[in-house]
Amino acid sequence: MPEPVRIAIIGHAFMGAAHAHAWRTAPRFFDLPRQPEATLLVGRDEARTQAAADRLGIPEIATDWRSAVTRPDIDVVDICTPGDTHAAIAEAALAAGKHVLCEKPLANSVAEAESMAAAAAQAAQRGVRTFCGFSYRRTPALALARRFVEEGRLGEIRHVRAQYLQDWLSDADAPLTWRLDKETAGSGALGDIGAHSVDAAQWVSGQHIEGVSALMHTFVTSRPVSGSSQGLGGAGDLSGERGPVTVDDAAAFTARFSGGAVGVFEATRFALGRRNANRLEINGSKGSVAFDFERMNQLEYFDGGDPQEAQGFRTIHVTDAVHPYTDHWWPVGHGLGYGDLFVHQVADVLTALDTEEPARPDFQEALDVQRVLHAVEASAADASRYTPVAR
Amino acid sequence: MPEPVRIAIIGHAFMGAAHAHAWRTAPRFFDLPRQPEATLLVGRDEARTQAAADRLGIPEIATDWRSAVTRPDIDVVDICTPGDTHAAIAEAALAAGKHVLCEKPLANSVAEAESMAAAAAQAAQRGVRTFCGFSYRRTPALALARRFVEEGRLGEIRHVRAQYLQDWLSDADAPLTWRLDKETAGSGALGDIGAHSVDAAQWVSGQHIEGVSALMHTFVTSRPVSGSSQGLGGAGDLSGERGPVTVDDAAAFTARFSGGAVGVFEATRFALGRRNANRLEINGSKGSVAFDFERMNQLEYFDGGDPQEAQGFRTIHVTDAVHPYTDHWWPVGHGLGYGDLFVHQVADVLTALDTEEPARPDFQEALDVQRVLHAVEASAADASRYTPVAR
Amino acid sequence: MPEPVRIAIIGHAFMGAAHAHAWRTAPRFFDLPRQPEATLLVGRDEARTQAAADRLGIPEIATDWRSAVTRPDIDVVDICTPGDTHAAIAEAALAAGKHVLCEKPLANSVAEAESMAAAAAQAAQRGVRTFCGFSYRRTPALALARRFVEEGRLGEIRHVRAQYLQDWLSDADAPLTWRLDKETAGSGALGDIGAHSVDAAQWVSGQHIEGVSALMHTFVTSRPVSGSSQGLGGAGDLSGERGPVTVDDAAAFTARFSGGAVGVFEATRFALGRRNANRLEINGSKGSVAFDFERMNQLEYFDGGDPQEAQGFRTIHVTDAVHPYTDHWWPVGHGLGYGDLFVHQVADVLTALDTEEPARPDFQEALDVQRVLHAVEASAADASRYTPVAR
Amino acid sequence: MPEPVRIAIIGHAFMGAAHAHAWRTAPRFFDLPRQPEATLLVGRDEARTQAAADRLGIPEIATDWRSAVTRPDIDVVDICTPGDTHAAIAEAALAAGKHVLCEKPLANSVAEAESMAAAAAQAAQRGVRTFCGFSYRRTPALALARRFVEEGRLGEIRHVRAQYLQDWLSDADAPLTWRLDKETAGSGALGDIGAHSVDAAQWVSGQHIEGVSALMHTFVTSRPVSGSSQGLGGAGDLSGERGPVTVDDAAAFTARFSGGAVGVFEATRFALGRRNANRLEINGSKGSVAFDFERMNQLEYFDGGDPQEAQGFRTIHVTDAVHPYTDHWWPVGHGLGYGDLFVHQVADVLTALDTEEPARPDFQEALDVQRVLHAVEASAADASRYTPVAR
């Protein structure tokens, strides 16, 4: 029986819970070289961290991430905190020889991301691996789309069309949170959800974005400050005080891809009625694929080689044993959910750790996404002028 | 810290795995009175049972269910075996004072189901609870449909329209399995998937089926016998031997409901292209709901009270904090999967064990489904004549 | 320049208007052997008939259909009146040597329909043609489904699933009209819309319905009598008087087809929210088709021969030049509407008149539908017992 | 009986046929102040024009548009020719005091469009009306969307998302036609289909586009020259000769609207599998609407005021008597087709001619669309820099 892989999870909000679920569940459905054990949960507040650990079934907690990431009994550091803390934690962990799985976006700036990628490259020479949590790649339908492109089913790619539409900020009185603060979050819709679109578009199409022309906008420039975030008890709520939103509410851009495709991207949290419409459509000379996460178990596929009278987008129920990931789960037609993507992610991570399998996406690939986001911001700040992605 | 609830799972195929996943996961997302521990896995073949236990993370195994269900350290017996074994296991477990969660259909005959329900009634007097695994009730969208009916949003119910369409038997050379054998499975499409429709239709509508007029059919009457099921090595495959299919491939029936509604039901495993289309539509005098498991996170809802120019079926993304079950999981729009239904099921079971909450559906309610299935078979055998459900 | 074909239209309500539109429009889009001219409109009330003729652009009117159908200048009698008048008008017209296009259902009873079919057979010997207005056959998507079955794309047919769902009677206070009176209409949902399903199911599948087991129901047994229908001025409305509904509100039946397929049918005008959901799905051993008139320009098609990873229902936009009828209209993707079906119908009629092309469906084929409807009523009256279709 | 309105149609290709159908059909379904008569068809080639007139049922033809548009018996000149001829014909007709209905785009350049709008303004002082054929405005579902915005149902508008996706140029060997020639067509996807999106977006949202940042691209830069277009018999096809494509295959742009909304537009004829996906989505602070012409009888509508548990996009079947245009046609649920939009258009034109009703869109409004298209081309030529629309 090989030694287990021991994981320290840094952060215990939404993402921490999703990751803990994944480490626990993966070995029950996937054949893994070694068994994972999420043994340590790290958070700033001791009481809240302990409560989270109890709920998530993690045996030990710590409040100082610096000492946690160097502990000899830890093999993998799993970073689930806001973007402004990624670089410091990841670099410390890499320096200590730990493999790192870091949530996206990799960092809040290209400079930080470059530093992290450099650290990753150095660590790689000692066999240390890095991963960035673009979890949507683990959606069976998107992985199938990627496979179709690789197989040449789409031919020459002409169009990439990506929308990530949410609506949870539609209400102008929704409270100010860290995701609306540039210091902590880096950017708004762009980095939070647009980053997923950029990664998926490049990965599925197999092409790099060469340049962009962008527009960013903030519809609601101030929002109610909740008391608790100020340490003022409930007073904040009563006072009607509002604080500034310092990130974009929406970002849209056109793009040119390395292989000649033309892209259109849009990310917003103001598309009232769209709960989590993470959509990607790619049109090639021979075929097309279209995906919407609101129907995550389906891929639309158009085969231009079908007889003309029988052509049409096929709704593939991506739950068959021949599809990516799905042979590990239920009978055909019994779909998966959002939480299962994280199970796939850690299964891929654990497999990569003990094989020659490349770790995708690693910090280098995540840095590339960061560079695209940076070009988007630069173009938006320069009257939407076409801005090449600096690589 | 209260004592945990200890569970013995009987059977380790598809359903056993789903249940094991659920017991492990429920306490991580739901606040439960006591923690569950799946401590014992029971199967006939020691080696295969041990392999399953290792994969599912269950510490102990047994090969004799009779002794297993009486063990003093077991609180709940979770039956995941084919229908012909349900009665014996459940009754032994109830006699030993164990709570029982039994997969559907409750039994292969009304007589067995009645015996089980009687045993359950007796055990109930000693505080022992029974549950039947109609897991689709745990789909948030169907639970929301039920809530809408209860709230009176649909008015007087006129139509119930239920289809359960699969296609895995479309190929006439798909092998003979236990699900095609009347002795083991009781019936074919009717009991396997039609039972889900009957339960969901009665539960969501709040009405009982009073009588049915049915047609059952077997399209492919013999199928290849696989060698392994004969203990003949690979020889069976080579011989081209075929064995008889003794159950229905498809069942269809019309129905009358206690509240005056008219029902149309269809269950088949020959609807080529329909992977797991478990559909239910209910039309009332004020509103309608429609559901298809192939888009399990959505409920279609028509509100007849909307202004005439703005009427239409709404596609509700049933992933909001105000919806059934979903507040325990992810942000709005990030849907659930099939496996999560079982998590809801055991959360409901665990809650019922320690509260006055009724256990739904219990054996009595599951017996009622069995009686409807029996009337369907009786009508089909009597030239489709309208046959009241004997209660 | 050949002589035109002169048409007398009997009836000027909804159907009369649709037919007049068709006769006027067909020669503008289809190459026809001879040009049609709708020259005579016949109705009981002179003033209302004249107003309709003015609106529809028909030069002449008449109030006595008996003399109208024998006029030497009339070639085709087009019957758009309620079912209780079909037999008399059609037989008189056939006796006078006129071709007849008669709205569906052919008649209100099998006896009448048999008499009409006999008259048609006799007239056929003199070169006189008959047609029945099952206009949905002219939907390009359904005609494509028929073509796919003929080409063998579906293989052996197992399932026929037909629903015709409307909701205009959902309101229990909707007024009593002739469509709710058995004398005039023959039956309710069954003959009005179920007849379309029966015709489409038999035509597309290429199989006959051999027997049925049926249930019929009237949800609202009395409705407000409107003053005008009583000749009492507005008094009826004020009195709150209600008259009896003497037809079915809903009909549902299972069926066995000549080729071994199993059918499930449902027709209702109480499916709240379903405006005109005329649906047909057929599953075969090699493929499936599914259609819903609410998206009339699309056909869903599943090809079981597609590679397993790329299987799924295709949404064919049936607007391509290679599809039935559509090469006569707009560029691909620019769909047709309900009114255009009638244009196709008269184009087919006019083509049949001057060619050896069979007239489909003729009175004989329409009689067959009538016999199925009769078996449905007989089964419903006999405790849903399976009732063979008498042919 | 008032004098009829006499129309000369210039051009007899696809658009001429659609218009002729409309003039003939409108008086049969709409109550109009005066009856239209399409009395004259104008084309360059006498034989082909005569053949078209025969097919379309137009009594007279002419080959010289200059004399045709000044004929005293003509009231309306209906221009259905390519864009490079619009200005000359329209200005001559206006000078002769004829009302003008001109196909879109109004002209091939802003200069021409300005000249036409100036001529229209002058003619308007003499009671002469102008109209531009943005026929999609006549889609009941889009007109309903417009009504919803006007009624305030959407609140403050944040997002406008317009895609017009076709695929008929996907094949790199599709032949060179006038639509691919800048001289004749003005632009490619932008003016042909993007113009519809711009008009619909501004009209439905009630906001003007203030500026754009654009990208245009030609995927296939040369195409086979067909013999007939060269006057060389079939030789062209055999020679393999290719000519240059001088227009855009695809255009994409972001936009800022006068009321603060952010827009994303895309027009292409290379989206393989999308036949005529003319889509528009608008998200406001209170509601959203979404439309796709491939399901032209439906409007998706999200009402943010619905109770939270029952929120979702409603699929409104826009075929009810309370919806725009539809009360003139069939019963609810029996949808319309593409050709019917032109019927609505001429009904609106004929109504405007004899009432105070404004003519929408007139040449002034169409000029505005032209200015937006011009800004798109200017931005695309200037590295996508944000370019205000010059008004």
PDB file of C-alpha atoms in Angstrom, chain D residues 61-192:
ATOM      1  CA  ILE D  61     -43.556  45.143 -66.700  1.00  0.00           C
ATOM      2  CA  ALA D  62     -40.975  47.756 -67.593  1.00  0.00           C
ATOM      3  CA  THR D  63     -37.247  47.641 -68.170  1.00  0.00           C
ATOM      4  CA  ASP D  64     -36.419  51.313 -67.621  1.00  0.00           C
ATOM      5  CA  TRP D  65     -36.806  52.242 -63.979  1.00  0.00           C
ATOM      6  CA  ARG D  66     -36.344  55.964 -64.734  1.00  0.00           C
ATOM      7  CA  SER D  67     -39.522  56.286 -66.708  1.00  0.00           C
ATOM      8  CA  ALA D  68     -41.331  53.757 -64.477  1.00  0.00           C
ATOM      9  CA  VAL D  69     -40.901  55.753 -61.288  1.00  0.00           C
ATOM     10  CA  THR D  70     -42.426  58.888 -62.781  1.00  0.00           C
ATOM     11  CA  ARG D  71     -45.544  57.247 -64.211  1.00  0.00           C
ATOM     12  CA  PRO D  72     -48.612  59.125 -63.025  1.00  0.00           C
ATOM     13  CA  ASP D  73     -50.505  55.930 -62.209  1.00  0.00           C
ATOM     14  CA  ILE D  74     -47.907  54.821 -59.667  1.00  0.00           C
ATOM     15  CA  ASP D  75     -48.274  55.829 -56.004  1.00  0.00           C
ATOM     16  CA  VAL D  76     -45.529  53.837 -54.320  1.00  0.00           C
ATOM     17  CA  VAL D  77     -42.097  52.818 -55.587  1.00  0.00           C
ATOM     18  CA  ASP D  78     -40.878  49.670 -53.855  1.00  0.00           C
ATOM     19  CA  ILE D  79     -37.115  49.242 -54.293  1.00  0.00           C
ATOM     20  CA  CYS D  80     -35.837  45.634 -54.076  1.00  0.00           C
ATOM     21  CA  THR D  81     -32.507  45.994 -55.897  1.00  0.00           C
ATOM     22  CA  PRO D  82     -28.911  45.820 -54.606  1.00  0.00           C
ATOM     23  CA  GLY D  83     -27.712  48.735 -52.478  1.00  0.00           C
ATOM     24  CA  ASP D  84     -25.679  50.546 -55.130  1.00  0.00           C
ATOM     25  CA  THR D  85     -28.857  51.501 -57.019  1.00  0.00           C
ATOM     26  CA  HIS D  86     -30.987  52.646 -54.081  1.00  0.00           C
ATOM     27  CA  ALA D  87     -30.036  56.309 -54.045  1.00  0.00           C
ATOM     28  CA  ALA D  88     -30.669  57.004 -57.700  1.00  0.00           C
ATOM     29  CA  ILE D  89     -33.994  55.215 -57.833  1.00  0.00           C
ATOM     30  CA  ALA D  90     -35.270  56.546 -54.532  1.00  0.00           C
ATOM     31  CA  GLU D  91     -34.351  60.153 -55.278  1.00  0.00           C
ATOM     32  CA  ALA D  92     -35.952  60.020 -58.698  1.00  0.00           C
ATOM     33  CA  ALA D  93     -39.105  58.555 -57.219  1.00  0.00           C
ATOM     34  CA  LEU D  94     -39.246  61.124 -54.435  1.00  0.00           C
ATOM     35  CA  ALA D  95     -38.708  63.909 -56.947  1.00  0.00           C
ATOM     36  CA  ALA D  96     -41.706  62.559 -58.821  1.00  0.00           C
ATOM     37  CA  GLY D  97     -43.768  62.658 -55.637  1.00  0.00           C
ATOM     38  CA  LYS D  98     -43.919  58.926 -55.081  1.00  0.00           C
ATOM     39  CA  HIS D  99     -43.854  57.338 -51.683  1.00  0.00           C
ATOM     40  CA  VAL D 100     -40.849  55.054 -51.413  1.00  0.00           C
ATOM     41  CA  LEU D 101     -40.309  51.747 -49.626  1.00  0.00           C
ATOM     42  CA  CYS D 102     -36.607  50.917 -49.967  1.00  0.00           C
ATOM     43  CA  GLU D 103     -34.917  47.675 -48.973  1.00  0.00           C
ATOM     44  CA  LYS D 104     -32.142  47.820 -46.424  1.00  0.00           C
ATOM     45  CA  PRO D 105     -29.420  48.807 -46.071  1.00  0.00           C
ATOM     46  CA  LEU D 106     -30.590  52.207 -47.212  1.00  0.00           C
ATOM     47  CA  ALA D 107     -27.422  52.802 -49.244  1.00  0.00           C
ATOM     48  CA  ASN D 108     -23.848  51.671 -49.640  1.00  0.00           C
ATOM     49  CA  SER D 109     -22.366  54.772 -48.049  1.00  0.00           C
ATOM     50  CA  VAL D 110     -23.259  57.426 -45.526  1.00  0.00           C
ATOM     51  CA  ALA D 111     -22.966  60.084 -48.197  1.00  0.00           C
ATOM     52  CA  GLU D 112     -25.613  58.418 -50.335  1.00  0.00           C
ATOM     53  CA  ALA D 113     -27.811  57.754 -47.343  1.00  0.00           C
ATOM     54  CA  GLU D 114     -27.551  61.411 -46.288  1.00  0.00           C
ATOM     55  CA  SER D 115     -28.525  62.509 -49.735  1.00  0.00           C
ATOM     56  CA  MET D 116     -31.508  60.179 -49.673  1.00  0.00           C
ATOM     57  CA  ALA D 117     -32.568  61.333 -46.214  1.00  0.00           C
ATOM     58  CA  ALA D 118     -32.338  64.951 -47.371  1.00  0.00           C
ATOM     59  CA  ALA D 119     -34.493  64.146 -50.382  1.00  0.00           C
ATOM     60  CA  ALA D 120     -36.939  62.384 -48.085  1.00  0.00           C
ATOM     61  CA  ALA D 121     -37.115  65.361 -45.745  1.00  0.00           C
ATOM     62  CA  GLN D 122     -37.885  67.658 -48.640  1.00  0.00           C
ATOM     63  CA  ALA D 123     -40.489  65.313 -50.057  1.00  0.00           C
ATOM     64  CA  ALA D 124     -42.066  64.949 -46.627  1.00  0.00           C
ATOM     65  CA  GLN D 125     -43.055  68.606 -46.806  1.00  0.00           C
ATOM     66  CA  ARG D 126     -45.242  67.656 -49.744  1.00  0.00           C
ATOM     67  CA  GLY D 127     -46.737  64.732 -47.814  1.00  0.00           C
ATOM     68  CA  VAL D 128     -44.536  62.097 -49.396  1.00  0.00           C
ATOM     69  CA  ARG D 129     -43.517  59.254 -47.101  1.00  0.00           C
ATOM     70  CA  THR D 130     -40.408  57.080 -46.991  1.00  0.00           C
ATOM     71  CA  PHE D 131     -39.834  53.682 -45.423  1.00  0.00           C
ATOM     72  CA  CYS D 132     -36.861  51.384 -45.124  1.00  0.00           C
ATOM     73  CA  GLY D 133     -37.373  47.619 -45.200  1.00  0.00           C
ATOM     74  CA  PHE D 134     -36.023  46.497 -41.874  1.00  0.00           C
ATOM     75  CA  SER D 135     -38.556  43.732 -41.993  1.00  0.00           C
ATOM     76  CA  TYR D 136     -37.531  41.994 -38.786  1.00  0.00           C
ATOM     77  CA  ARG D 137     -39.206  44.814 -36.873  1.00  0.00           C
ATOM     78  CA  ARG D 138     -42.436  43.207 -38.073  1.00  0.00           C
ATOM     79  CA  THR D 139     -41.721  39.973 -36.215  1.00  0.00           C
ATOM     80  CA  PRO D 140     -44.429  39.757 -33.544  1.00  0.00           C
ATOM     81  CA  ALA D 141     -41.922  38.547 -30.944  1.00  0.00           C
ATOM     82  CA  LEU D 142     -39.544  41.474 -31.534  1.00  0.00           C
ATOM     83  CA  ALA D 143     -42.427  43.924 -31.581  1.00  0.00           C
ATOM     84  CA  LEU D 144     -43.508  42.474 -28.241  1.00  0.00           C
ATOM     85  CA  ALA D 145     -39.986  42.933 -26.909  1.00  0.00           C
ATOM     86  CA  ARG D 146     -40.156  46.564 -27.985  1.00  0.00           C
ATOM     87  CA  ARG D 147     -43.495  46.933 -26.215  1.00  0.00           C
ATOM     88  CA  PHE D 148     -42.097  45.433 -23.024  1.00  0.00           C
ATOM     89  CA  VAL D 149     -39.220  47.935 -23.038  1.00  0.00           C
ATOM     90  CA  GLU D 150     -41.623  50.802 -23.640  1.00  0.00           C
ATOM     91  CA  GLU D 151     -43.828  49.662 -20.785  1.00  0.00           C
ATOM     92  CA  GLY D 152     -40.824  49.755 -18.475  1.00  0.00           C
ATOM     93  CA  ARG D 153     -40.856  46.019 -17.846  1.00  0.00           C
ATOM     94  CA  LEU D 154     -37.088  45.799 -18.287  1.00  0.00           C
ATOM     95  CA  GLY D 155     -36.171  48.789 -16.122  1.00  0.00           C
ATOM     96  CA  GLU D 156     -32.835  50.424 -16.832  1.00  0.00           C
ATOM     97  CA  ILE D 157     -31.152  48.648 -19.720  1.00  0.00           C
ATOM     98  CA  ARG D 158     -27.626  47.366 -19.147  1.00  0.00           C
ATOM     99  CA  HIS D 159     -26.828  44.851 -21.869  1.00  0.00           C
ATOM    100  CA  VAL D 160     -27.635  44.513 -25.543  1.00  0.00           C
ATOM    101  CA  ARG D 161     -26.376  41.304 -27.137  1.00  0.00           C
ATOM    102  CA  ALA D 162     -26.978  40.824 -30.845  1.00  0.00           C
ATOM    103  CA  GLN D 163     -25.782  38.024 -33.060  1.00  0.00           C
ATOM    104  CA  TYR D 164     -26.730  37.372 -36.638  1.00  0.00           C
ATOM    105  CA  LEU D 165     -25.262  34.034 -37.596  1.00  0.00           C
ATOM    106  CA  GLN D 166     -25.567  32.365 -40.981  1.00  0.00           C
ATOM    107  CA  ASP D 167     -23.397  29.757 -42.643  1.00  0.00           C
ATOM    108  CA  TRP D 168     -23.990  29.836 -46.382  1.00  0.00           C
ATOM    109  CA  LEU D 169     -20.446  31.004 -47.139  1.00  0.00           C
ATOM    110  CA  SER D 170     -18.752  28.352 -44.978  1.00  0.00           C
ATOM    111  CA  ASP D 171     -17.799  26.392 -48.043  1.00  0.00           C
ATOM    112  CA  ALA D 172     -14.673  28.031 -49.451  1.00  0.00           C
ATOM    113  CA  ASP D 173     -15.807  27.013 -52.915  1.00  0.00           C
ATOM    114  CA  ALA D 174     -19.202  28.654 -52.812  1.00  0.00           C
ATOM    115  CA  PRO D 175     -19.354  30.934 -55.858  1.00  0.00           C
ATOM    116  CA  LEU D 176     -18.652  34.643 -56.038  1.00  0.00           C
ATOM    117  CA  THR D 177     -21.905  36.642 -56.156  1.00  0.00           C
ATOM    118  CA  TRP D 178     -22.818  40.312 -56.083  1.00  0.00           C
ATOM    119  CA  ARG D 179     -23.190  40.120 -52.321  1.00  0.00           C
ATOM    120  CA  LEU D 180     -19.403  39.567 -52.125  1.00  0.00           C
ATOM    121  CA  ASP D 181     -18.567  42.594 -54.242  1.00  0.00           C
ATOM    122  CA  LYS D 182     -17.981  45.842 -52.382  1.00  0.00           C
ATOM    123  CA  GLU D 183     -19.060  48.030 -55.308  1.00  0.00           C
ATOM    124  CA  THR D 184     -22.506  46.451 -55.509  1.00  0.00           C
ATOM    125  CA  ALA D 185     -23.184  45.373 -51.942  1.00  0.00           C
ATOM    126  CA  GLY D 186     -21.361  48.055 -49.962  1.00  0.00           C
ATOM    127  CA  SER D 187     -20.210  45.626 -47.348  1.00  0.00           C
ATOM    128  CA  GLY D 188     -20.561  41.941 -46.551  1.00  0.00           C
ATOM    129  CA  ALA D 189     -21.999  40.403 -43.415  1.00  0.00           C
ATOM    130  CA  LEU D 190     -22.024  43.858 -41.836  1.00  0.00           C
ATOM    131  CA  GLY D 191     -24.477  45.528 -44.191  1.00  0.00           C
ATOM    132  CA  ASP D 192     -26.371  42.419 -45.200  1.00  0.00           C
TER     133      ASP D 192
END
